[in-house]
Short mmCIF file of C-alpha atoms in Angstrom, two decimals:
data_model
loop_
_atom_site.label_atom_id
_atom_site.label_comp_id
_atom_site.label_asym_id
_atom_site.label_seq_id
_atom_site.Cartn_x
_atom_site.Cartn_y
_atom_site.Cartn_z
CA MET I 167 8.75 16.05 -7.03
CA ILE I 168 6.72 19.15 -6.17
CA LYS I 169 7.23 20.60 -9.65
CA GLN I 170 6.06 17.32 -11.19
CA ALA I 171 2.97 17.30 -8.97
CA ILE I 172 2.12 20.89 -9.83
CA ASN I 173 2.28 19.95 -13.51
CA ASP I 174 0.05 16.91 -12.84
CA ASP I 175 -3.01 18.51 -11.20
CA LEU I 176 -1.13 18.61 -7.84
CA ASN I 177 -1.00 14.79 -7.61
CA LEU I 178 2.09 13.50 -5.77
CA LYS I 179 0.88 9.88 -5.78
CA PRO I 180 2.58 8.66 -8.98
CA TYR I 181 5.91 10.22 -8.00
CA LEU I 182 6.00 8.44 -4.64
CA GLY I 183 5.24 5.01 -6.07
CA LEU I 184 1.94 4.78 -4.20
CA ILE I 185 -0.60 2.30 -5.50
CA ASP I 186 -3.25 1.90 -2.83
CA VAL I 187 -4.74 3.76 0.14
CA TYR I 188 -5.04 7.12 -1.65
CA GLU I 189 -6.85 7.72 -4.92
CA LYS I 190 -4.85 10.95 -5.11
CA LEU I 191 -2.26 12.59 -2.90
CA LEU I 192 -2.55 16.30 -3.65
CA PHE I 193 0.30 18.70 -2.95
CA ALA I 194 -1.09 21.60 -0.90
CA VAL I 195 1.75 23.54 0.75
CA ASP I 196 5.41 23.15 1.61
CA GLU I 197 7.66 24.45 4.37
CA VAL I 198 4.80 25.09 6.81
CA SER I 199 6.28 26.73 9.90
CA PHE I 200 4.89 26.09 13.36
CA GLY I 201 6.85 28.88 15.03
CA GLY I 202 9.61 27.55 17.25
CA GLU I 203 8.23 24.01 16.89
CA GLY I 204 9.79 23.43 13.47
CA ARG I 205 8.69 23.32 9.88
CA THR I 206 7.08 20.43 8.00
CA ASP I 207 8.34 19.80 4.48
CA ILE I 208 5.03 19.09 2.73
CA VAL I 209 1.40 19.08 3.77
CA ALA I 210 -0.55 17.15 1.18
CA VAL I 211 -4.19 16.11 1.03
CA GLY I 212 -4.92 12.41 0.70
CA VAL I 213 -8.14 11.65 -1.19
CA ARG I 214 -9.84 8.31 -0.57
CA GLY I 215 -13.41 7.15 -0.82
CA GLY I 216 -14.75 10.63 -1.48
CA SER I 217 -13.15 12.15 1.62
CA ALA I 218 -9.87 13.98 2.04
CA CYS I 219 -7.50 14.51 4.97
CA PRO I 220 -4.10 16.10 5.63
CA VAL I 221 -0.96 14.03 5.04
CA LEU I 222 2.32 15.23 6.55
CA VAL I 223 5.35 14.37 4.40
CA GLU I 224 8.90 14.71 5.71
CA LEU I 225 11.60 14.66 3.02
CA LYS I 226 15.05 13.90 4.38
CA PRO I 227 18.30 13.17 2.55
CA ASP I 228 19.45 11.01 5.48
CA ARG I 229 17.86 8.37 7.68
CA GLN I 230 17.18 9.82 11.16
CA LEU I 231 14.11 7.87 12.23
CA THR I 232 13.87 9.01 15.86
CA ARG I 233 14.05 12.68 14.90
CA LEU I 234 11.60 12.27 12.02
CA ILE I 235 9.06 10.50 14.23
CA GLU I 236 9.32 13.30 16.82
CA GLN I 237 8.84 15.90 14.09
CA LEU I 238 5.81 14.15 12.60
CA ASP I 239 4.23 13.77 16.06
CA THR I 240 4.83 17.46 16.82
CA TYR I 241 3.39 18.56 13.47
CA ALA I 242 0.33 16.33 13.92
CA GLN I 243 -0.25 17.97 17.33
CA LYS I 244 -0.01 21.38 15.67
CA VAL I 245 -2.56 20.36 13.04
CA ALA I 246 -4.91 19.42 15.89
CA GLU I 247 -4.18 22.67 17.73
CA PHE I 248 -4.78 24.85 14.66
CA LYS I 249 -7.39 22.62 13.03
CA PRO I 250 -9.74 25.32 11.65
CA GLN I 251 -6.87 27.37 10.24
CA ILE I 252 -5.08 24.37 8.70
CA GLN I 253 -8.37 23.12 7.26
CA ALA I 254 -9.07 26.51 5.64
CA ILE I 255 -5.58 26.69 4.12
CA LEU I 256 -5.73 23.14 2.74
CA GLU I 257 -9.24 23.60 1.34
CA ALA I 258 -8.13 26.79 -0.42
CA CYS I 259 -5.09 25.02 -1.88
CA VAL I 260 -6.83 21.92 -3.24
CA GLU I 261 -10.35 23.33 -3.73
CA ARG I 262 -12.15 20.53 -1.91
CA ARG I 263 -13.44 19.79 1.60
CA VAL I 264 -10.71 18.49 3.94
CA ASP I 265 -11.43 16.52 7.12
CA CYS I 266 -8.79 17.43 9.72
CA SER I 267 -10.00 14.89 12.28
CA CYS I 268 -7.64 12.32 10.76
CA ILE I 269 -4.10 12.54 9.44
CA GLY I 270 -1.62 10.58 7.35
CA LYS I 271 2.13 10.60 7.98
CA MET I 272 5.00 9.79 5.60
CA ILE I 273 8.77 9.79 5.65
CA VAL I 274 10.58 10.03 2.31
CA TRP I 275 14.31 9.24 2.45
CA PRO I 276 17.16 7.57 0.52
CA CYS I 277 17.21 3.82 0.03
CA ALA I 278 18.85 1.63 2.62
CA VAL I 279 21.86 -0.49 1.93
CA GLY I 280 20.43 -4.01 2.19
CA GLU I 281 17.05 -4.83 3.70
CA PRO I 282 15.20 -2.25 5.82
CA SER I 283 15.54 -2.77 9.55
CA PRO I 284 12.61 -4.69 11.09
CA ASP I 285 12.81 -2.22 14.00
CA ILE I 286 12.20 0.71 11.65
CA LEU I 287 9.23 -1.00 10.04
CA LYS I 288 7.82 -2.01 13.46
CA GLU I 289 8.12 1.51 14.89
CA CYS I 290 6.55 3.05 11.78
CA ARG I 291 3.72 0.50 11.82
CA LYS I 292 2.98 1.32 15.46
CA ARG I 293 2.75 5.01 14.55
CA SER I 294 1.03 4.54 11.15
CA ILE I 295 3.93 6.17 9.32
CA THR I 296 4.42 5.19 5.69
CA VAL I 297 8.09 4.96 4.70
CA ILE I 298 9.02 5.77 1.11
CA GLU I 299 12.54 5.32 -0.25
CA SER I 300 14.29 6.69 -3.28
CA ASP I 301 16.01 4.28 -5.64
CA VAL I 302 19.38 5.95 -4.97
CA PRO I 303 21.27 6.20 -1.65
CA ASP I 304 22.42 9.79 -2.19
CA TRP I 305 20.23 12.60 -3.56
CA ASN I 306 23.12 15.04 -4.06
CA GLY I 307 23.79 15.73 -7.71
CA GLN I 308 20.93 13.49 -8.83
CA ILE I 309 18.67 14.98 -11.46
CA SER I 310 16.16 12.17 -11.72
CA PHE I 311 15.28 9.23 -9.53
CA SER I 312 12.15 7.43 -8.40
CA PHE I 313 10.53 6.44 -5.11
CA HIS I 314 8.75 3.38 -3.75
CA PRO I 315 7.07 2.48 -0.45
CA VAL I 316 8.86 0.16 1.97
CA GLY I 317 6.53 -2.11 3.88
CA GLU I 318 2.91 -1.12 4.30
CA VAL I 319 1.22 2.09 3.14
CA TYR I 320 -0.91 3.20 6.09
CA SER I 321 -4.34 4.76 6.01
CA PRO I 322 -4.82 8.04 7.85
CA VAL I 323 -5.63 7.69 11.55
CA ALA I 324 -7.61 9.85 13.94
CA LEU I 325 -5.53 12.75 15.22
CA GLY I 326 -3.74 11.76 18.40
CA LYS I 327 -4.17 8.03 17.75
CA ASP I 328 -1.58 5.48 16.67
CA ARG I 329 -1.88 1.78 15.94
CA LYS I 330 -1.70 -0.58 18.89
#
């Protein structure tokens, strides 16, 4: 996915099956370490309406919602804590102004067997986390597969804020 984005002017959007919310979702950096607090898989920049903001993307080959939510919340706090530094890095990577007062969050994981759990969708809605699934249940040994959003694709929210 990253290789495809790099070959497509950094745009991850078509590879994640995203249609609305972002005009572009630009790959900026991967494997960003926050010391002992963990490492986020991808920090992208979501472009919409002439503005741009960070989007945290967690790629996981299994479905561990509670852990992923905790990780995304921790990483969002770190973006707030290191706002000027993160902003400078992202702006250098995508060569455009980035507003770090808001943030988008995404989980990318394998498809579910059957319908997605209403509890998963409810929890992600409350936290403005977009869930994207692959079209295969197991990524191991797969050379090519596609992705699509499950439920709603959420707009970025102010740092430290979730939906009510």
